[in-house]
C-alpha cells in the first residue's frame, strides 16, 4: 500500500494513505531511524516500512505493508 511520509514545520512525522484519503501522525516507531521497521499511526494502523538510509529526504512515498490488527479482519 502506498504511504507518503512527511515532516511538518514542527518536526511531527505524518503518514498519508492516498487509497483511504487518510492522514495521521506517526506516534511510534520500532527503529529509531524509522526505516526497515514498524511505524504506528495515531489511528492505530501499523505499517512495515522498507529498509532505507536514515538520511532519506522527506517527503517520500513508499510501498509499505499494512499490518492487520484483529479488529481489522473485515476491512
mmCIF file with all atom_site columns, N, CA and C in Angstrom:
data_model
loop_
_atom_site.group_PDB
_atom_site.id
_atom_site.type_symbol
_atom_site.label_atom_id
_atom_site.label_alt_id
_atom_site.label_comp_id
_atom_site.label_asym_id
_atom_site.label_entity_id
_atom_site.label_seq_id
_atom_site.pdbx_PDB_ins_code
_atom_site.Cartn_x
_atom_site.Cartn_y
_atom_site.Cartn_z
_atom_site.occupancy
_atom_site.B_iso_or_equiv
_atom_site.pdbx_formal_charge
_atom_site.auth_seq_id
_atom_site.auth_comp_id
_atom_site.auth_asym_id
_atom_site.auth_atom_id
_atom_site.pdbx_PDB_model_num
ATOM 1   N N  . UNK A 1 1  ? 0.855   -1.164 0.000  1.00 0.00 ? 1  UNK A N  1
ATOM 2   C CA . UNK A 1 1  ? 0.000   0.000  0.000  1.00 0.00 ? 1  UNK A CA 1
ATOM 3   C C  . UNK A 1 1  ? 0.907   1.235  0.000  1.00 0.00 ? 1  UNK A C  1
ATOM 4   N N  . UNK A 1 2  ? 0.550   2.204  -0.792 1.00 0.00 ? 2  UNK A N  1
ATOM 5   C CA . UNK A 1 2  ? 1.330   3.443  -0.845 1.00 0.00 ? 2  UNK A CA 1
ATOM 6   C C  . UNK A 1 2  ? 1.147   4.222  0.454  1.00 0.00 ? 2  UNK A C  1
ATOM 7   N N  . UNK A 1 3  ? 2.262   4.732  0.976  1.00 0.00 ? 3  UNK A N  1
ATOM 8   C CA . UNK A 1 3  ? 2.263   5.551  2.189  1.00 0.00 ? 3  UNK A CA 1
ATOM 9   C C  . UNK A 1 3  ? 3.204   6.716  1.963  1.00 0.00 ? 3  UNK A C  1
ATOM 10  N N  . UNK A 1 4  ? 2.669   7.930  2.066  1.00 0.00 ? 4  UNK A N  1
ATOM 11  C CA . UNK A 1 4  ? 3.516   9.114  1.954  1.00 0.00 ? 4  UNK A CA 1
ATOM 12  C C  . UNK A 1 4  ? 3.888   9.551  3.367  1.00 0.00 ? 4  UNK A C  1
ATOM 13  N N  . UNK A 1 5  ? 5.167   9.745  3.575  1.00 0.00 ? 5  UNK A N  1
ATOM 14  C CA . UNK A 1 5  ? 5.662   10.178 4.887  1.00 0.00 ? 5  UNK A CA 1
ATOM 15  C C  . UNK A 1 5  ? 6.276   11.560 4.720  1.00 0.00 ? 5  UNK A C  1
ATOM 16  N N  . UNK A 1 6  ? 5.896   12.449 5.631  1.00 0.00 ? 6  UNK A N  1
ATOM 17  C CA . UNK A 1 6  ? 6.472   13.795 5.605  1.00 0.00 ? 6  UNK A CA 1
ATOM 18  C C  . UNK A 1 6  ? 6.637   14.308 7.021  1.00 0.00 ? 6  UNK A C  1
ATOM 19  N N  . UNK A 1 7  ? 7.387   15.385 7.134  1.00 0.00 ? 7  UNK A N  1
ATOM 20  C CA . UNK A 1 7  ? 7.622   16.032 8.429  1.00 0.00 ? 7  UNK A CA 1
ATOM 21  C C  . UNK A 1 7  ? 7.178   17.476 8.300  1.00 0.00 ? 7  UNK A C  1
ATOM 22  N N  . UNK A 1 8  ? 6.337   17.926 9.251  1.00 0.00 ? 8  UNK A N  1
ATOM 23  C CA . UNK A 1 8  ? 5.855   19.305 9.173  1.00 0.00 ? 8  UNK A CA 1
ATOM 24  C C  . UNK A 1 8  ? 6.870   20.265 9.794  1.00 0.00 ? 8  UNK A C  1
ATOM 25  N N  . UNK A 1 9  ? 6.529   21.542 9.816  1.00 0.00 ? 9  UNK A N  1
ATOM 26  C CA . UNK A 1 9  ? 7.455   22.563 10.304 1.00 0.00 ? 9  UNK A CA 1
ATOM 27  C C  . UNK A 1 9  ? 7.787   22.409 11.789 1.00 0.00 ? 9  UNK A C  1
ATOM 28  N N  . UNK A 1 10 ? 6.935   21.693 12.531 1.00 0.00 ? 10 UNK A N  1
ATOM 29  C CA . UNK A 1 10 ? 7.187   21.456 13.956 1.00 0.00 ? 10 UNK A CA 1
ATOM 30  C C  . UNK A 1 10 ? 7.968   20.169 14.195 1.00 0.00 ? 10 UNK A C  1
ATOM 31  N N  . UNK A 1 11 ? 8.289   19.454 13.115 1.00 0.00 ? 11 UNK A N  1
ATOM 32  C CA . UNK A 1 11 ? 9.046   18.213 13.241 1.00 0.00 ? 11 UNK A CA 1
ATOM 33  C C  . UNK A 1 11 ? 8.198   16.977 13.461 1.00 0.00 ? 11 UNK A C  1
ATOM 34  N N  . UNK A 1 12 ? 6.876   17.117 13.339 1.00 0.00 ? 12 UNK A N  1
ATOM 35  C CA . UNK A 1 12 ? 5.972   15.980 13.535 1.00 0.00 ? 12 UNK A CA 1
ATOM 36  C C  . UNK A 1 12 ? 5.906   15.167 12.249 1.00 0.00 ? 12 UNK A C  1
ATOM 37  N N  . UNK A 1 13 ? 6.161   13.864 12.352 1.00 0.00 ? 13 UNK A N  1
ATOM 38  C CA . UNK A 1 13 ? 6.064   12.965 11.207 1.00 0.00 ? 13 UNK A CA 1
ATOM 39  C C  . UNK A 1 13 ? 4.613   12.555 11.014 1.00 0.00 ? 13 UNK A C  1
ATOM 40  N N  . UNK A 1 14 ? 4.165   12.567 9.751  1.00 0.00 ? 14 UNK A N  1
ATOM 41  C CA . UNK A 1 14 ? 2.814   12.116 9.438  1.00 0.00 ? 14 UNK A CA 1
ATOM 42  C C  . UNK A 1 14 ? 2.869   11.111 8.303  1.00 0.00 ? 14 UNK A C  1
ATOM 43  N N  . UNK A 1 15 ? 1.859   10.256 8.287  1.00 0.00 ? 15 UNK A N  1
ATOM 44  C CA . UNK A 1 15 ? 1.705   9.304  7.200  1.00 0.00 ? 15 UNK A CA 1
ATOM 45  C C  . UNK A 1 15 ? 0.389   9.563  6.504  1.00 0.00 ? 15 UNK A C  1
ATOM 46  N N  . UNK A 1 16 ? 0.414   9.562  5.176  1.00 0.00 ? 16 UNK A N  1
ATOM 47  C CA . UNK A 1 16 ? -0.795  9.778  4.381  1.00 0.00 ? 16 UNK A CA 1
ATOM 48  C C  . UNK A 1 16 ? -1.013  8.558  3.491  1.00 0.00 ? 16 UNK A C  1
ATOM 49  N N  . UNK A 1 17 ? -2.209  7.986  3.562  1.00 0.00 ? 17 UNK A N  1
ATOM 50  C CA . UNK A 1 17 ? -2.580  6.823  2.746  1.00 0.00 ? 17 UNK A CA 1
ATOM 51  C C  . UNK A 1 17 ? -3.541  7.323  1.668  1.00 0.00 ? 17 UNK A C  1
ATOM 52  N N  . UNK A 1 18 ? -3.046  7.524  0.432  1.00 0.00 ? 18 UNK A N  1
ATOM 53  C CA . UNK A 1 18 ? -3.905  8.073  -0.624 1.00 0.00 ? 18 UNK A CA 1
ATOM 54  C C  . UNK A 1 18 ? -5.141  7.214  -0.901 1.00 0.00 ? 18 UNK A C  1
ATOM 55  N N  . UNK A 1 19 ? -4.994  5.902  -0.870 1.00 0.00 ? 19 UNK A N  1
ATOM 56  C CA . UNK A 1 19 ? -6.108  4.997  -1.177 1.00 0.00 ? 19 UNK A CA 1
ATOM 57  C C  . UNK A 1 19 ? -7.290  5.209  -0.224 1.00 0.00 ? 19 UNK A C  1
ATOM 58  N N  . UNK A 1 20 ? -6.996  5.597  1.005  1.00 0.00 ? 20 UNK A N  1
ATOM 59  C CA . UNK A 1 20 ? -8.041  5.811  2.012  1.00 0.00 ? 20 UNK A CA 1
ATOM 60  C C  . UNK A 1 20 ? -8.272  7.284  2.314  1.00 0.00 ? 20 UNK A C  1
ATOM 61  N N  . UNK A 1 21 ? -7.513  8.186  1.667  1.00 0.00 ? 21 UNK A N  1
ATOM 62  C CA . UNK A 1 21 ? -7.548  9.613  1.951  1.00 0.00 ? 21 UNK A CA 1
ATOM 63  C C  . UNK A 1 21 ? -7.451  9.861  3.453  1.00 0.00 ? 21 UNK A C  1
ATOM 64  N N  . UNK A 1 22 ? -6.434  9.246  4.046  1.00 0.00 ? 22 UNK A N  1
ATOM 65  C CA . UNK A 1 22 ? -6.235  9.272  5.492  1.00 0.00 ? 22 UNK A CA 1
ATOM 66  C C  . UNK A 1 22 ? -4.861  9.848  5.811  1.00 0.00 ? 22 UNK A C  1
ATOM 67  N N  . UNK A 1 23 ? -4.822  10.833 6.690  1.00 0.00 ? 23 UNK A N  1
ATOM 68  C CA . UNK A 1 23 ? -3.555  11.391 7.161  1.00 0.00 ? 23 UNK A CA 1
ATOM 69  C C  . UNK A 1 23 ? -3.564  11.382 8.679  1.00 0.00 ? 23 UNK A C  1
ATOM 70  N N  . UNK A 1 24 ? -2.542  10.770 9.260  1.00 0.00 ? 24 UNK A N  1
ATOM 71  C CA . UNK A 1 24 ? -2.429  10.656 10.715 1.00 0.00 ? 24 UNK A CA 1
ATOM 72  C C  . UNK A 1 24 ? -0.968  10.863 11.118 1.00 0.00 ? 24 UNK A C  1
ATOM 73  N N  . UNK A 1 25 ? -0.777  11.332 12.346 1.00 0.00 ? 25 UNK A N  1
ATOM 74  C CA . UNK A 1 25 ? 0.569   11.470 12.895 1.00 0.00 ? 25 UNK A CA 1
ATOM 75  C C  . UNK A 1 25 ? 1.162   10.086 13.139 1.00 0.00 ? 25 UNK A C  1
ATOM 76  N N  . UNK A 1 26 ? 2.467   9.981  12.948 1.00 0.00 ? 26 UNK A N  1
ATOM 77  C CA . UNK A 1 26 ? 3.187   8.753  13.314 1.00 0.00 ? 26 UNK A CA 1
ATOM 78  C C  . UNK A 1 26 ? 3.516   8.886  14.795 1.00 0.00 ? 26 UNK A C  1
ATOM 79  N N  . UNK A 1 27 ? 2.953   7.972  15.604 1.00 0.00 ? 27 UNK A N  1
ATOM 80  C CA . UNK A 1 27 ? 3.098   8.098  17.056 1.00 0.00 ? 27 UNK A CA 1
ATOM 81  C C  . UNK A 1 27 ? 4.112   7.130  17.649 1.00 0.00 ? 27 UNK A C  1
ATOM 82  N N  . UNK A 1 28 ? 4.527   6.106  16.884 1.00 0.00 ? 28 UNK A N  1
ATOM 83  C CA . UNK A 1 28 ? 5.507   5.149  17.406 1.00 0.00 ? 28 UNK A CA 1
ATOM 84  C C  . UNK A 1 28 ? 6.303   4.547  16.260 1.00 0.00 ? 28 UNK A C  1
ATOM 85  N N  . UNK A 1 29 ? 7.585   4.251  16.552 1.00 0.00 ? 29 UNK A N  1
ATOM 86  C CA . UNK A 1 29 ? 8.481   3.615  15.590 1.00 0.00 ? 29 UNK A CA 1
ATOM 87  C C  . UNK A 1 29 ? 9.275   2.542  16.310 1.00 0.00 ? 29 UNK A C  1
ATOM 88  N N  . UNK A 1 30 ? 9.393   1.375  15.694 1.00 0.00 ? 30 UNK A N  1
ATOM 89  C CA . UNK A 1 30 ? 10.195  0.307  16.279 1.00 0.00 ? 30 UNK A CA 1
ATOM 90  C C  . UNK A 1 30 ? 11.685  0.659  16.191 1.00 0.00 ? 30 UNK A C  1
ATOM 91  N N  . UNK A 1 31 ? 12.108  1.164  15.022 1.00 0.00 ? 31 UNK A N  1
ATOM 92  C CA . UNK A 1 31 ? 13.504  1.559  14.821 1.00 0.00 ? 31 UNK A CA 1
ATOM 93  C C  . UNK A 1 31 ? 13.634  3.068  15.005 1.00 0.00 ? 31 UNK A C  1
ATOM 94  N N  . UNK A 1 32 ? 14.672  3.505  15.698 1.00 0.00 ? 32 UNK A N  1
ATOM 95  C CA . UNK A 1 32 ? 14.837  4.951  15.917 1.00 0.00 ? 32 UNK A CA 1
ATOM 96  C C  . UNK A 1 32 ? 14.951  5.752  14.617 1.00 0.00 ? 32 UNK A C  1
ATOM 97  N N  . UNK A 1 33 ? 15.502  5.143  13.547 1.00 0.00 ? 33 UNK A N  1
ATOM 98  C CA . UNK A 1 33 ? 15.613  5.873  12.278 1.00 0.00 ? 33 UNK A CA 1
ATOM 99  C C  . UNK A 1 33 ? 14.412  5.613  11.359 1.00 0.00 ? 33 UNK A C  1
ATOM 100 N N  . UNK A 1 34 ? 13.394  4.901  11.850 1.00 0.00 ? 34 UNK A N  1
ATOM 101 C CA . UNK A 1 34 ? 12.116  4.659  11.194 1.00 0.00 ? 34 UNK A CA 1
ATOM 102 C C  . UNK A 1 34 ? 12.168  3.581  10.127 1.00 0.00 ? 34 UNK A C  1
ATOM 103 N N  . UNK A 1 35 ? 13.157  3.573  9.265  1.00 0.00 ? 35 UNK A N  1
ATOM 104 C CA . UNK A 1 35 ? 13.171  2.703  8.091  1.00 0.00 ? 35 UNK A CA 1
ATOM 105 C C  . UNK A 1 35 ? 13.466  1.261  8.458  1.00 0.00 ? 35 UNK A C  1
ATOM 106 N N  . UNK A 1 36 ? 12.796  0.349  7.752  1.00 0.00 ? 36 UNK A N  1
ATOM 107 C CA . UNK A 1 36 ? 13.030  -1.074 7.949  1.00 0.00 ? 36 UNK A CA 1
ATOM 108 C C  . UNK A 1 36 ? 12.349  -1.633 9.183  1.00 0.00 ? 36 UNK A C  1
ATOM 109 N N  . UNK A 1 37 ? 11.302  -0.980 9.657  1.00 0.00 ? 37 UNK A N  1
ATOM 110 C CA . UNK A 1 37 ? 10.593  -1.448 10.844 1.00 0.00 ? 37 UNK A CA 1
ATOM 111 C C  . UNK A 1 37 ? 9.159   -0.986 10.828 1.00 0.00 ? 37 UNK A C  1
ATOM 112 N N  . UNK A 1 38 ? 8.471   -1.259 11.908 1.00 0.00 ? 38 UNK A N  1
ATOM 113 C CA . UNK A 1 38 ? 7.064   -0.879 12.028 1.00 0.00 ? 38 UNK A CA 1
ATOM 114 C C  . UNK A 1 38 ? 6.909   0.551  12.513 1.00 0.00 ? 38 UNK A C  1
ATOM 115 N N  . UNK A 1 39 ? 5.930   1.246  11.943 1.00 0.00 ? 39 UNK A N  1
ATOM 116 C CA . UNK A 1 39 ? 5.505   2.543  12.459 1.00 0.00 ? 39 UNK A CA 1
ATOM 117 C C  . UNK A 1 39 ? 4.015   2.437  12.761 1.00 0.00 ? 39 UNK A C  1
ATOM 118 N N  . UNK A 1 40 ? 3.582   3.195  13.765 1.00 0.00 ? 40 UNK A N  1
ATOM 119 C CA . UNK A 1 40 ? 2.172   3.193  14.154 1.00 0.00 ? 40 UNK A CA 1
ATOM 120 C C  . UNK A 1 40 ? 1.598   4.589  13.961 1.00 0.00 ? 40 UNK A C  1
ATOM 121 N N  . UNK A 1 41 ? 0.466   4.656  13.270 1.00 0.00 ? 41 UNK A N  1
ATOM 122 C CA . UNK A 1 41 ? -0.225  5.926  13.085 1.00 0.00 ? 41 UNK A CA 1
ATOM 123 C C  . UNK A 1 41 ? -1.154  6.174  14.270 1.00 0.00 ? 41 UNK A C  1
ATOM 124 N N  . UNK A 1 42 ? -1.584  7.415  14.423 1.00 0.00 ? 42 UNK A N  1
ATOM 125 C CA . UNK A 1 42 ? -2.432  7.796  15.555 1.00 0.00 ? 42 UNK A CA 1
ATOM 126 C C  . UNK A 1 42 ? -3.749  7.026  15.601 1.00 0.00 ? 42 UNK A C  1
ATOM 127 N N  . UNK A 1 43 ? -4.227  6.537  14.466 1.00 0.00 ? 43 UNK A N  1
ATOM 128 C CA . UNK A 1 43 ? -5.479  5.774  14.447 1.00 0.00 ? 43 UNK A CA 1
ATOM 129 C C  . UNK A 1 43 ? -5.262  4.289  14.767 1.00 0.00 ? 43 UNK A C  1
ATOM 130 N N  . UNK A 1 44 ? -4.009  3.891  15.021 1.00 0.00 ? 44 UNK A N  1
ATOM 131 C CA . UNK A 1 44 ? -3.698  2.516  15.377 1.00 0.00 ? 44 UNK A CA 1
ATOM 132 C C  . UNK A 1 44 ? -3.175  1.660  14.241 1.00 0.00 ? 44 UNK A C  1
ATOM 133 N N  . UNK A 1 45 ? -3.280  2.130  13.000 1.00 0.00 ? 45 UNK A N  1
ATOM 134 C CA . UNK A 1 45 ? -2.767  1.349  11.875 1.00 0.00 ? 45 UNK A CA 1
ATOM 135 C C  . UNK A 1 45 ? -1.258  1.229  11.992 1.00 0.00 ? 45 UNK A C  1
ATOM 136 N N  . UNK A 1 46 ? -0.736  0.058  11.628 1.00 0.00 ? 46 UNK A N  1
ATOM 137 C CA . UNK A 1 46 ? 0.706   -0.170 11.632 1.00 0.00 ? 46 UNK A CA 1
ATOM 138 C C  . UNK A 1 46 ? 1.168   -0.523 10.224 1.00 0.00 ? 46 UNK A C  1
ATOM 139 N N  . UNK A 1 47 ? 2.327   0.002  9.866  1.00 0.00 ? 47 UNK A N  1
ATOM 140 C CA . UNK A 1 47 ? 2.918   -0.259 8.561  1.00 0.00 ? 47 UNK A CA 1
ATOM 141 C C  . UNK A 1 47 ? 4.353   -0.730 8.741  1.00 0.00 ? 47 UNK A C  1
ATOM 142 N N  . UNK A 1 48 ? 4.732   -1.716 7.937  1.00 0.00 ? 48 UNK A N  1
ATOM 143 C CA . UNK A 1 48 ? 6.105   -2.201 7.889  1.00 0.00 ? 48 UNK A CA 1
ATOM 144 C C  . UNK A 1 48 ? 6.781   -1.463 6.747  1.00 0.00 ? 48 UNK A C  1
ATOM 145 N N  . UNK A 1 49 ? 7.730   -0.605 7.095  1.00 0.00 ? 49 UNK A N  1
ATOM 146 C CA . UNK A 1 49 ? 8.403   0.226  6.096  1.00 0.00 ? 49 UNK A CA 1
ATOM 147 C C  . UNK A 1 49 ? 9.589   -0.497 5.486  1.00 0.00 ? 49 UNK A C  1
ATOM 148 N N  . UNK A 1 50 ? 9.934   -0.163 4.245  1.00 0.00 ? 50 UNK A N  1
ATOM 149 C CA . UNK A 1 50 ? 11.118  -0.758 3.624  1.00 0.00 ? 50 UNK A CA 1
ATOM 150 C C  . UNK A 1 50 ? 12.394  -0.211 4.268  1.00 0.00 ? 50 UNK A C  1
ATOM 151 N N  . UNK A 1 51 ? 13.473  -0.970 4.163  1.00 0.00 ? 51 UNK A N  1
ATOM 152 C CA . UNK A 1 51 ? 14.775  -0.516 4.658  1.00 0.00 ? 51 UNK A CA 1
ATOM 153 C C  . UNK A 1 51 ? 15.308  0.563  3.712  1.00 0.00 ? 51 UNK A C  1
ATOM 154 N N  . UNK A 1 52 ? 15.664  1.696  4.293  1.00 0.00 ? 52 UNK A N  1
ATOM 155 C CA . UNK A 1 52 ? 16.210  2.817  3.522  1.00 0.00 ? 52 UNK A CA 1
ATOM 156 C C  . UNK A 1 52 ? 17.248  3.509  4.391  1.00 0.00 ? 52 UNK A C  1
ATOM 157 N N  . UNK A 1 53 ? 18.131  4.312  3.801  1.00 0.00 ? 53 UNK A N  1
ATOM 158 C CA . UNK A 1 53 ? 19.105  5.047  4.604  1.00 0.00 ? 53 UNK A CA 1
ATOM 159 C C  . UNK A 1 53 ? 18.424  6.002  5.586  1.00 0.00 ? 53 UNK A C  1
ATOM 160 N N  . UNK A 1 54 ? 19.028  6.190  6.742  1.00 0.00 ? 54 UNK A N  1
ATOM 161 C CA . UNK A 1 54 ? 18.467  7.058  7.781  1.00 0.00 ? 54 UNK A CA 1
ATOM 162 C C  . UNK A 1 54 ? 18.303  8.500  7.301  1.00 0.00 ? 54 UNK A C  1
ATOM 163 N N  . UNK A 1 55 ? 19.144  8.928  6.359  1.00 0.00 ? 55 UNK A N  1
ATOM 164 C CA . UNK A 1 55 ? 19.088  10.317 5.884  1.00 0.00 ? 55 UNK A CA 1
ATOM 165 C C  . UNK A 1 55 ? 18.214  10.485 4.629  1.00 0.00 ? 55 UNK A C  1
ATOM 166 N N  . UNK A 1 56 ? 17.291  9.563  4.390  1.00 0.00 ? 56 UNK A N  1
ATOM 167 C CA . UNK A 1 56 ? 16.384  9.663  3.247  1.00 0.00 ? 56 UNK A CA 1
ATOM 168 C C  . UNK A 1 56 ? 15.566  10.950 3.360  1.00 0.00 ? 56 UNK A C  1
ATOM 169 N N  . UNK A 1 57 ? 15.583  11.780 2.316  1.00 0.00 ? 57 UNK A N  1
ATOM 170 C CA . UNK A 1 57 ? 14.849  13.051 2.389  1.00 0.00 ? 57 UNK A CA 1
ATOM 171 C C  . UNK A 1 57 ? 13.335  12.848 2.378  1.00 0.00 ? 57 UNK A C  1
ATOM 172 N N  . UNK A 1 58 ? 12.654  13.688 3.118  1.00 0.00 ? 58 UNK A N  1
ATOM 173 C CA . UNK A 1 58 ? 11.197  13.677 3.185  1.00 0.00 ? 58 UNK A CA 1
ATOM 174 C C  . UNK A 1 58 ? 10.670  14.925 2.510  1.00 0.00 ? 58 UNK A C  1
ATOM 175 N N  . UNK A 1 59 ? 9.490   14.929 1.936  1.00 0.00 ? 59 UNK A N  1
ATOM 176 C CA . UNK A 1 59 ? 8.506   13.853 1.888  1.00 0.00 ? 59 UNK A CA 1
ATOM 177 C C  . UNK A 1 59 ? 8.904   12.780 0.887  1.00 0.00 ? 59 UNK A C  1
ATOM 178 N N  . UNK A 1 60 ? 8.383   11.574 1.119  1.00 0.00 ? 60 UNK A N  1
ATOM 179 C CA . UNK A 1 60 ? 8.643   10.444 0.238  1.00 0.00 ? 60 UNK A CA 1
ATOM 180 C C  . UNK A 1 60 ? 7.426   9.524  0.259  1.00 0.00 ? 60 UNK A C  1
ATOM 181 N N  . UNK A 1 61 ? 7.154   8.913  -0.882 1.00 0.00 ? 61 UNK A N  1
ATOM 182 C CA . UNK A 1 61 ? 6.096   7.906  -0.969 1.00 0.00 ? 61 UNK A CA 1
ATOM 183 C C  . UNK A 1 61 ? 6.762   6.554  -1.119 1.00 0.00 ? 61 UNK A C  1
ATOM 184 N N  . UNK A 1 62 ? 6.384   5.622  -0.261 1.00 0.00 ? 62 UNK A N  1
ATOM 185 C CA . UNK A 1 62 ? 6.964   4.282  -0.270 1.00 0.00 ? 62 UNK A CA 1
ATOM 186 C C  . UNK A 1 62 ? 5.853   3.238  -0.371 1.00 0.00 ? 62 UNK A C  1
ATOM 187 N N  . UNK A 1 63 ? 6.235   2.053  -0.753 1.00 0.00 ? 63 UNK A N  1
ATOM 188 C CA . UNK A 1 63 ? 5.328   0.910  -0.743 1.00 0.00 ? 63 UNK A CA 1
ATOM 189 C C  . UNK A 1 63 ? 5.528   0.228  0.607  1.00 0.00 ? 63 UNK A C  1
ATOM 190 N N  . UNK A 1 64 ? 4.545   0.345  1.483  1.00 0.00 ? 64 UNK A N  1
ATOM 191 C CA . UNK A 1 64 ? 4.630   -0.199 2.841  1.00 0.00 ? 64 UNK A CA 1
ATOM 192 C C  . UNK A 1 64 ? 3.544   -1.254 3.022  1.00 0.00 ? 64 UNK A C  1
ATOM 193 N N  . UNK A 1 65 ? 3.845   -2.248 3.822  1.00 0.00 ? 65 UNK A N  1
ATOM 194 C CA . UNK A 1 65 ? 2.868   -3.300 4.082  1.00 0.00 ? 65 UNK A CA 1
ATOM 195 C C  . UNK A 1 65 ? 2.089   -2.976 5.341  1.00 0.00 ? 65 UNK A C  1
ATOM 196 N N  . UNK A 1 66 ? 0.769   -2.886 5.209  1.00 0.00 ? 66 UNK A N  1
ATOM 197 C CA . UNK A 1 66 ? -0.068  -2.632 6.378  1.00 0.00 ? 66 UNK A CA 1
ATOM 198 C C  . UNK A 1 66 ? -0.210  -3.926 7.153  1.00 0.00 ? 66 UNK A C  1
ATOM 199 N N  . UNK A 1 67 ? 0.039   -3.839 8.444  1.00 0.00 ? 67 UNK A N  1
ATOM 200 C CA . UNK A 1 67 ? -0.063  -4.998 9.317  1.00 0.00 ? 67 UNK A CA 1
ATOM 201 C C  . UNK A 1 67 ? -1.494  -5.075 9.826  1.00 0.00 ? 67 UNK A C  1
ATOM 202 N N  . UNK A 1 68 ? -2.123  -6.221 9.653  1.00 0.00 ? 68 UNK A N  1
ATOM 203 C CA . UNK A 1 68 ? -3.519  -6.401 10.055 1.00 0.00 ? 68 UNK A CA 1
ATOM 204 C C  . UNK A 1 68 ? -3.639  -6.532 11.568 1.00 0.00 ? 68 UNK A C  1
ATOM 205 N N  . UNK A 1 69 ? -4.631  -5.876 12.113 1.00 0.00 ? 69 UNK A N  1
ATOM 206 C CA . UNK A 1 69 ? -4.971  -5.996 13.530 1.00 0.00 ? 69 UNK A CA 1
ATOM 207 C C  . UNK A 1 69 ? -6.207  -6.869 13.631 1.00 0.00 ? 69 UNK A C  1
ATOM 208 N N  . UNK A 1 70 ? -6.451  -7.460 14.772 1.00 0.00 ? 70 UNK A N  1
ATOM 209 C CA . UNK A 1 70 ? -7.589  -8.367 14.955 1.00 0.00 ? 70 UNK A CA 1
ATOM 210 C C  . UNK A 1 70 ? -8.912  -7.706 14.582 1.00 0.00 ? 70 UNK A C  1
ATOM 211 N N  . UNK A 1 71 ? -9.106  -6.431 14.966 1.00 0.00 ? 71 UNK A N  1
ATOM 212 C CA . UNK A 1 71 ? -10.374 -5.761 14.674 1.00 0.00 ? 71 UNK A CA 1
ATOM 213 C C  . UNK A 1 71 ? -10.494 -5.342 13.213 1.00 0.00 ? 71 UNK A C  1
ATOM 214 N N  . UNK A 1 72 ? -9.406  -5.458 12.429 1.00 0.00 ? 72 UNK A N  1
ATOM 215 C CA . UNK A 1 72 ? -9.420  -5.090 11.009 1.00 0.00 ? 72 UNK A CA 1
ATOM 216 C C  . UNK A 1 72 ? -9.754  -6.281 10.121 1.00 0.00 ? 72 UNK A C  1
ATOM 217 N N  . UNK A 1 73 ? -10.114 -7.419 10.685 1.00 0.00 ? 73 UNK A N  1
ATOM 218 C CA . UNK A 1 73 ? -10.307 -8.630 9.897  1.00 0.00 ? 73 UNK A CA 1
ATOM 219 C C  . UNK A 1 73 ? -11.310 -8.435 8.760  1.00 0.00 ? 73 UNK A C  1
ATOM 220 N N  . UNK A 1 74 ? -12.306 -7.596 8.943  1.00 0.00 ? 74 UNK A N  1
ATOM 221 C CA . UNK A 1 74 ? -13.289 -7.359 7.891  1.00 0.00 ? 74 UNK A CA 1
ATOM 222 C C  . UNK A 1 74 ? -12.975 -6.197 6.996  1.00 0.00 ? 74 UNK A C  1
ATOM 223 N N  . UNK A 1 75 ? -11.862 -5.525 7.190  1.00 0.00 ? 75 UNK A N  1
ATOM 224 C CA . UNK A 1 75 ? -11.502 -4.316 6.430  1.00 0.00 ? 75 UNK A CA 1
ATOM 225 C C  . UNK A 1 75 ? -10.876 -4.637 5.096  1.00 0.00 ? 75 UNK A C  1
#
